[in-house]
Amino acid sequence: MTTVPTRHLGSLAVSAQGLGCMGMSHGYGDTDDTQSIATLRHALDLGVTLLDTSDFYGSGHNEELIGRAIAGRSRDEVVLATKFGFVNGLGEPTRIRGDAAYVRQACEASLRRLGVDHIDLYYQHRVDPTVPIEETVGAMAELVREGKVRHLGLSEAGARTIRRAHAVHPIAALQSEWSLWTRDLEAEIAPVCRELGIGLVPFSPLGRGFLTGQYSSVEGLSATDIRRSQPRFTDGNLEQNLAIVAKLNELAEAKGVTAGQLALAWVQHRGQDVVPIPGTRRQRYVEENLAALTVELSAQDLAAIEAAAPAEQIAGTRYDATSLTFVDN
């Protein structure tokens, strides 16, 4: 087994890089369970311990998939992180629930789908603006006391919410988008997390694959791929963002790595409390992503990368208008 360095999310020890599993069930077009299970097992064999999912991904399919992939393995080989909060009613728009009754209901359902007796890291997927965070985290804390959950997390939460939540029960991790083209949390949120000892779990650290340099248009993407409707991939914005990726490619070539590895190494260098969760369905990309852990970046390298991809020059918002309404500020 490959030795992957360990980092900590609060008191929870995890591999320095996790695996985001959403795309195996949701968001990026057609999926293949056999391929996904092989990739999950390969990641674990390589030393990845943190698997990240949600009850929302594929309406529970992703949790069931992971349950199948880890069946028969020692439970302490895997750090299971899942989330609750998004609710899709039949024919109704997506909404968020954070009430105490729903927290328990969602957790019990996730445990069944995963086929385990506890969840290592349980996140509120998005903050419910209609329910005090104290109620939500209080209900999550009950699950900790019962042994059904080991550590608590929040996703896309704002600084004030994080403080209020942490006052109810220690929060181990904040999962939010962080990459060279999404740096919103750097000014206020990351400093609050560090003050409170909360680890940071960047999702989409490769900009939904864009920072790998593999996409020059949306034409090759599946008709059901969510990137087709995301502002940064649309005409006008796409061209401006491609020019930034071209600069990253030049820097990557000079270091003998891929653009994706350079972008991921930049995220890994944000601190020892940072554990990105790049997602992929393919074994070779798990290997490529893990190789970013060995990419050394000097202060000069980091400055050159940030100069090539200045935050203010990224064109387009990271979500469409509807999705942005679910982000807590």
Tab-separated table of C-alpha atoms in Angstrom:
chain	number	residue	atom	x	y	z
A	1	MET	CA	0.000	0.000	0.000
A	2	THR	CA	1.243	3.464	-0.918
A	3	THR	CA	1.943	5.711	2.038
A	4	VAL	CA	-0.196	8.846	1.816
A	5	PRO	CA	0.611	11.527	4.405
A	6	THR	CA	-1.872	12.152	7.195
A	7	ARG	CA	-3.526	15.445	8.019
A	8	HIS	CA	-6.089	16.336	10.667
A	9	LEU	CA	-9.591	17.774	10.457
A	10	GLY	CA	-10.014	18.885	14.029
A	11	SER	CA	-9.061	15.699	15.884
A	12	LEU	CA	-9.942	13.405	12.963
A	13	ALA	CA	-6.914	11.893	11.192
A	14	VAL	CA	-7.382	11.436	7.437
A	15	SER	CA	-5.282	10.985	4.316
A	16	ALA	CA	-3.884	14.312	3.108
A	17	GLN	CA	-6.084	13.991	0.036
A	18	GLY	CA	-9.533	12.431	-0.081
A	19	LEU	CA	-11.712	11.215	-2.926
A	20	GLY	CA	-14.833	13.136	-3.880
A	21	CYS	CA	-17.403	10.586	-5.041
A	22	MET	CA	-20.250	12.778	-6.332
A	23	GLY	CA	-19.433	12.289	-10.014
A	24	MET	CA	-19.861	8.536	-9.687
A	25	SER	CA	-23.619	9.078	-9.311
A	26	HIS	CA	-24.492	12.678	-10.031
A	27	GLY	CA	-23.758	15.764	-12.078
A	28	TYR	CA	-21.317	14.700	-14.760
A	29	GLY	CA	-23.259	12.521	-17.171
A	30	ASP	CA	-23.415	8.764	-17.576
A	31	THR	CA	-21.919	6.598	-14.842
A	32	ASP	CA	-20.609	3.044	-14.573
A	33	ASP	CA	-20.937	1.366	-11.177
A	34	THR	CA	-18.391	-1.342	-11.953
A	35	GLN	CA	-15.802	1.236	-12.949
A	36	SER	CA	-16.606	3.412	-9.943
A	37	ILE	CA	-16.314	0.573	-7.439
A	38	ALA	CA	-12.957	-0.414	-8.930
A	39	THR	CA	-11.792	3.197	-8.589
A	40	LEU	CA	-12.964	3.420	-4.984
A	41	ARG	CA	-11.124	0.237	-4.069
A	42	HIS	CA	-8.005	1.341	-5.937
A	43	ALA	CA	-7.979	4.633	-4.033
A	44	LEU	CA	-8.196	2.788	-0.717
A	45	ASP	CA	-5.423	0.412	-1.796
A	46	LEU	CA	-3.223	3.424	-2.588
A	47	GLY	CA	-3.696	4.836	0.910
A	48	VAL	CA	-6.609	7.240	0.496
A	49	THR	CA	-8.773	6.926	3.599
A	50	LEU	CA	-11.291	9.786	3.215
A	51	LEU	CA	-14.282	9.033	0.968
A	52	ASP	CA	-16.727	11.904	0.547
A	53	THR	CA	-20.368	11.481	-0.422
A	54	SER	CA	-23.877	12.792	0.298
A	55	ASP	CA	-27.399	11.428	0.486
A	56	PHE	CA	-28.184	13.889	-2.329
A	57	TYR	CA	-25.816	12.365	-4.895
A	58	GLY	CA	-27.939	10.161	-7.102
A	59	SER	CA	-30.734	10.299	-4.501
A	60	GLY	CA	-28.862	7.885	-2.244
A	61	HIS	CA	-27.200	5.856	-5.017
A	62	ASN	CA	-23.745	7.183	-4.183
A	63	GLU	CA	-23.942	6.068	-0.562
A	64	GLU	CA	-25.117	2.618	-1.668
A	65	LEU	CA	-22.257	2.453	-4.169
A	66	ILE	CA	-19.689	3.239	-1.489
A	67	GLY	CA	-21.309	0.706	0.812
A	68	ARG	CA	-20.768	-1.952	-1.855
A	69	ALA	CA	-17.180	-0.854	-2.459
A	70	ILE	CA	-16.122	-1.038	1.207
A	71	ALA	CA	-18.038	-4.196	2.117
A	72	GLY	CA	-15.648	-6.738	3.575
A	73	ARG	CA	-12.958	-4.197	4.409
A	74	SER	CA	-11.902	-3.386	7.925
A	75	ARG	CA	-13.989	-0.416	9.064
A	76	ASP	CA	-10.911	1.446	10.300
A	77	GLU	CA	-9.473	1.520	6.751
A	78	VAL	CA	-12.087	4.052	5.690
A	79	VAL	CA	-13.084	7.497	6.940
A	80	LEU	CA	-16.635	7.909	5.676
A	81	ALA	CA	-17.892	11.447	5.212
A	82	THR	CA	-21.451	12.054	4.106
A	83	LYS	CA	-23.931	14.925	4.169
A	84	PHE	CA	-27.607	15.694	4.664
A	85	GLY	CA	-29.810	18.691	3.996
A	86	PHE	CA	-30.884	18.774	0.355
A	87	VAL	CA	-34.442	17.536	-0.114
A	88	ASN	CA	-36.054	16.827	-3.463
A	89	GLY	CA	-39.809	16.434	-3.269
A	90	LEU	CA	-41.600	14.793	-6.184
A	91	GLY	CA	-42.235	17.591	-8.662
A	92	GLU	CA	-41.055	20.198	-6.151
A	93	PRO	CA	-37.982	22.445	-6.278
A	94	THR	CA	-34.938	21.448	-4.251
A	95	ARG	CA	-34.969	22.798	-0.710
A	96	ILE	CA	-32.904	22.549	2.470
A	97	ARG	CA	-33.961	20.957	5.762
A	98	GLY	CA	-32.023	21.320	8.994
A	99	ASP	CA	-34.715	20.630	11.591
A	100	ALA	CA	-33.882	18.149	14.335
A	101	ALA	CA	-36.349	15.496	13.203
A	102	TYR	CA	-34.938	15.506	9.686
A	103	VAL	CA	-31.318	15.318	10.893
A	104	ARG	CA	-32.076	12.023	12.638
A	105	GLN	CA	-34.159	10.677	9.766
A	106	ALA	CA	-31.429	11.471	7.233
A	107	CYS	CA	-28.669	9.942	9.346
A	108	GLU	CA	-30.535	6.671	9.870
A	109	ALA	CA	-31.143	6.413	6.116
A	110	SER	CA	-27.480	7.102	5.309
A	111	LEU	CA	-26.298	4.448	7.760
A	112	ARG	CA	-28.558	1.897	6.060
A	113	ARG	CA	-27.364	2.774	2.568
A	114	LEU	CA	-23.695	2.767	3.563
A	115	GLY	CA	-24.121	-0.493	5.470
A	116	VAL	CA	-22.222	0.740	8.537
A	117	ASP	CA	-22.978	1.439	12.184
A	118	HIS	CA	-21.378	4.877	12.284
A	119	ILE	CA	-20.447	7.803	10.058
A	120	ASP	CA	-17.000	9.250	10.697
A	121	LEU	CA	-17.730	12.790	9.526
A	122	TYR	CA	-21.309	14.029	9.151
A	123	TYR	CA	-21.868	17.335	7.379
A	124	GLN	CA	-24.825	19.624	7.018
A	125	HIS	CA	-24.707	19.951	3.227
A	126	ARG	CA	-26.091	23.481	3.197
A	127	VAL	CA	-27.310	25.707	6.014
A	128	ASP	CA	-31.087	25.866	6.402
A	129	PRO	CA	-31.909	29.590	6.782
A	130	THR	CA	-35.266	28.750	8.377
A	131	VAL	CA	-33.829	26.711	11.272
A	132	PRO	CA	-31.401	28.059	13.896
A	133	ILE	CA	-28.014	26.421	13.436
A	134	GLU	CA	-28.101	25.628	17.151
A	135	GLU	CA	-31.048	23.280	16.578
A	136	THR	CA	-29.387	21.542	13.655
A	137	VAL	CA	-26.013	21.060	15.327
A	138	GLY	CA	-27.709	20.136	18.582
A	139	ALA	CA	-29.452	17.266	16.779
A	140	MET	CA	-26.171	16.272	15.119
A	141	ALA	CA	-24.490	16.284	18.537
A	142	GLU	CA	-27.132	13.835	19.800
A	143	LEU	CA	-26.040	11.452	17.053
A	144	VAL	CA	-22.450	11.769	18.302
A	145	ARG	CA	-23.542	10.928	21.841
A	146	GLU	CA	-25.355	7.856	20.512
A	147	GLY	CA	-22.256	6.665	18.615
A	148	LYS	CA	-23.893	6.951	15.189
A	149	VAL	CA	-21.606	9.813	14.167
A	150	ARG	CA	-18.033	10.505	15.241
A	151	HIS	CA	-17.307	14.068	14.027
A	152	LEU	CA	-19.400	16.974	12.721
A	153	GLY	CA	-18.944	19.209	9.708
A	154	LEU	CA	-20.567	22.048	7.801
A	155	SER	CA	-20.534	22.790	4.081
A	156	GLU	CA	-20.631	26.230	2.450
A	157	ALA	CA	-21.268	27.892	5.804
A	158	GLY	CA	-20.436	31.521	6.559
A	159	ALA	CA	-18.156	32.717	9.353
A	160	ARG	CA	-20.936	33.711	11.788
A	161	THR	CA	-22.729	30.398	11.325
A	162	ILE	CA	-19.492	28.504	11.917
A	163	ARG	CA	-18.928	30.304	15.220
A	164	ARG	CA	-22.482	29.621	16.401
A	165	ALA	CA	-22.302	25.969	15.387
A	166	HIS	CA	-18.924	25.408	17.036
A	167	ALA	CA	-20.280	26.837	20.291
A	168	VAL	CA	-22.855	24.015	20.387
A	169	HIS	CA	-20.488	21.158	19.492
A	170	PRO	CA	-16.937	21.097	18.070
A	171	ILE	CA	-16.956	21.264	14.289
A	172	ALA	CA	-14.170	19.163	12.772
A	173	ALA	CA	-14.337	20.358	9.179
A	174	LEU	CA	-15.747	22.922	6.812
A	175	GLN	CA	-16.253	21.670	3.279
A	176	SER	CA	-16.446	24.484	0.762
A	177	GLU	CA	-15.282	25.179	-2.760
A	178	TRP	CA	-11.640	26.303	-2.902
A	179	SER	CA	-9.353	26.334	-5.890
A	180	LEU	CA	-7.377	28.740	-8.014
A	181	TRP	CA	-10.608	29.998	-9.513
A	182	THR	CA	-12.708	30.054	-6.322
A	183	ARG	CA	-11.058	31.813	-3.403
A	184	ASP	CA	-14.087	33.269	-1.608
A	185	LEU	CA	-13.321	31.734	1.786
A	186	GLU	CA	-9.793	33.124	2.117
A	187	ALA	CA	-10.655	36.565	3.509
A	188	GLU	CA	-12.899	35.681	6.462
A	189	ILE	CA	-13.996	32.044	6.596
A	190	ALA	CA	-10.624	30.260	6.555
A	191	PRO	CA	-9.208	32.495	9.331
A	192	VAL	CA	-12.238	31.756	11.540
A	193	CYS	CA	-11.824	28.023	10.941
A	194	ARG	CA	-8.166	28.226	11.878
A	195	GLU	CA	-8.928	30.227	14.999
A	196	LEU	CA	-11.346	27.483	16.092
A	197	GLY	CA	-9.204	24.519	14.991
A	198	ILE	CA	-11.560	23.476	12.191
A	199	GLY	CA	-10.054	21.675	9.202
A	200	LEU	CA	-10.752	22.769	5.625
A	201	VAL	CA	-11.959	20.354	2.951
A	202	PRO	CA	-11.913	21.997	-0.486
A	203	PHE	CA	-14.309	20.458	-2.985
A	204	SER	CA	-13.836	21.039	-6.715
A	205	PRO	CA	-10.138	21.845	-6.157
A	206	LEU	CA	-9.656	21.409	-9.912
A	207	GLY	CA	-12.481	23.772	-10.832
A	208	ARG	CA	-14.844	20.950	-11.858
A	209	GLY	CA	-12.061	19.617	-14.067
A	210	PHE	CA	-11.534	22.899	-15.892
A	211	LEU	CA	-8.111	23.555	-14.363
A	212	THR	CA	-6.803	20.275	-15.787
A	213	GLY	CA	-6.769	21.909	-19.211
A	214	GLN	CA	-8.861	19.113	-20.721
A	215	TYR	CA	-11.877	21.222	-21.628
A	216	SER	CA	-11.949	23.785	-24.418
A	217	SER	CA	-15.742	23.789	-24.803
A	218	VAL	CA	-18.842	22.093	-23.415
A	219	GLU	CA	-19.545	20.319	-26.689
A	220	GLY	CA	-17.933	17.062	-25.594
A	221	LEU	CA	-19.862	16.966	-22.330
A	222	SER	CA	-22.929	14.810	-21.760
A	223	ALA	CA	-26.288	16.499	-22.217
A	224	THR	CA	-26.918	15.927	-18.493
A	225	ASP	CA	-23.563	17.359	-17.354
A	226	ILE	CA	-24.176	20.216	-14.899
A	227	ARG	CA	-21.218	22.164	-16.287
A	228	ARG	CA	-23.201	22.943	-19.436
A	229	SER	CA	-25.262	25.438	-17.427
A	230	GLN	CA	-22.562	26.814	-15.141
A	231	PRO	CA	-21.537	30.412	-15.836
A	232	ARG	CA	-17.787	29.824	-16.020
A	233	PHE	CA	-18.245	27.311	-18.847
A	234	THR	CA	-20.516	29.530	-20.955
A	235	ASP	CA	-19.530	31.513	-24.057
A	236	GLY	CA	-17.614	34.689	-23.275
A	237	ASN	CA	-16.562	33.509	-19.829
A	238	LEU	CA	-15.132	30.259	-21.188
A	239	GLU	CA	-12.658	31.996	-23.475
A	240	GLN	CA	-11.330	34.265	-20.723
A	241	ASN	CA	-10.917	31.322	-18.379
A	242	LEU	CA	-9.186	29.214	-21.032
A	243	ALA	CA	-6.535	31.924	-21.355
A	244	ILE	CA	-5.788	31.503	-17.636
A	245	VAL	CA	-5.510	27.726	-17.964
A	246	ALA	CA	-3.081	28.208	-20.853
A	247	LYS	CA	-0.779	30.151	-18.515
A	248	LEU	CA	-1.038	27.402	-15.890
A	249	ASN	CA	-0.128	24.865	-18.553
A	250	GLU	CA	3.076	26.739	-19.294
A	251	LEU	CA	4.059	26.764	-15.621
A	252	ALA	CA	3.169	23.084	-15.270
A	253	GLU	CA	5.260	22.080	-18.264
A	254	ALA	CA	8.238	23.912	-16.800
A	255	LYS	CA	7.913	21.811	-13.634
A	256	GLY	CA	7.281	18.574	-15.484
A	257	VAL	CA	3.745	18.109	-14.144
A	258	THR	CA	0.235	18.453	-15.524
A	259	ALA	CA	-1.823	21.622	-15.131
A	260	GLY	CA	-4.174	19.690	-12.868
A	261	GLN	CA	-1.338	18.536	-10.629
A	262	LEU	CA	-0.040	22.090	-10.378
A	263	ALA	CA	-3.479	23.457	-9.465
A	264	LEU	CA	-4.039	20.686	-6.927
A	265	ALA	CA	-0.579	21.126	-5.423
A	266	TRP	CA	-1.411	24.809	-4.950
A	267	VAL	CA	-4.466	23.819	-2.881
A	268	GLN	CA	-2.450	21.250	-0.904
A	269	HIS	CA	0.027	24.020	-0.065
A	270	ARG	CA	-2.667	26.163	1.579
A	271	GLY	CA	-1.861	24.531	4.920
A	272	GLN	CA	-1.564	21.301	6.864
A	273	ASP	CA	-5.223	21.665	7.861
A	274	VAL	CA	-6.344	21.510	4.222
A	275	VAL	CA	-7.556	18.193	2.760
A	276	PRO	CA	-8.876	18.563	-0.796
A	277	ILE	CA	-11.245	15.974	-2.243
A	278	PRO	CA	-10.767	15.914	-6.026
A	279	GLY	CA	-13.365	13.733	-7.686
A	280	THR	CA	-12.892	11.200	-10.454
A	281	ARG	CA	-14.383	7.963	-11.740
A	282	ARG	CA	-11.089	6.705	-13.168
A	283	GLN	CA	-8.210	4.944	-11.463
A	284	ARG	CA	-5.510	6.706	-13.451
A	285	TYR	CA	-6.730	10.109	-12.321
A	286	VAL	CA	-6.677	9.000	-8.684
A	287	GLU	CA	-2.998	8.213	-9.225
A	288	GLU	CA	-2.371	11.508	-11.019
A	289	ASN	CA	-4.095	13.481	-8.266
A	290	LEU	CA	-2.173	11.734	-5.488
A	291	ALA	CA	1.077	12.548	-7.287
A	292	ALA	CA	0.294	16.228	-6.644
A	293	LEU	CA	1.160	15.535	-2.987
A	294	THR	CA	4.811	15.199	-3.999
A	295	VAL	CA	4.950	18.418	-6.040
A	296	GLU	CA	7.082	20.929	-4.186
A	297	LEU	CA	6.243	24.595	-4.676
A	298	SER	CA	8.540	27.388	-3.570
A	299	ALA	CA	7.324	30.838	-2.581
A	300	GLN	CA	8.298	31.957	-6.080
A	301	ASP	CA	6.298	29.105	-7.642
A	302	LEU	CA	3.219	29.971	-5.598
A	303	ALA	CA	3.499	33.627	-6.570
A	304	ALA	CA	3.822	32.716	-10.257
A	305	ILE	CA	0.777	30.429	-10.086
A	306	GLU	CA	-1.336	33.110	-8.430
A	307	ALA	CA	-0.151	35.704	-10.939
A	308	ALA	CA	-1.216	33.378	-13.763
A	309	ALA	CA	-4.650	32.880	-12.233
A	310	PRO	CA	-5.615	36.088	-10.407
A	311	ALA	CA	-8.938	35.668	-8.629
A	312	GLU	CA	-10.341	38.917	-9.999
A	313	GLN	CA	-9.850	37.764	-13.600
A	314	ILE	CA	-11.905	34.574	-13.335
A	315	ALA	CA	-14.967	35.156	-15.514
A	316	GLY	CA	-18.417	34.160	-14.294
A	317	THR	CA	-19.907	33.169	-10.951
A	318	ARG	CA	-19.160	29.684	-9.655
A	319	TYR	CA	-22.837	28.673	-9.554
A	320	ASP	CA	-25.978	29.686	-11.374
A	321	ALA	CA	-28.277	32.116	-9.571
A	322	THR	CA	-30.457	29.413	-7.997
A	323	SER	CA	-27.547	27.415	-6.598
A	324	LEU	CA	-25.977	30.559	-5.163
A	325	THR	CA	-29.045	31.062	-2.978
A	326	PHE	CA	-28.088	27.906	-1.033
A	327	VAL	CA	-24.698	29.322	0.015
A	328	ASP	CA	-24.618	30.751	3.550
A	329	ASN	CA	-22.900	34.128	3.857
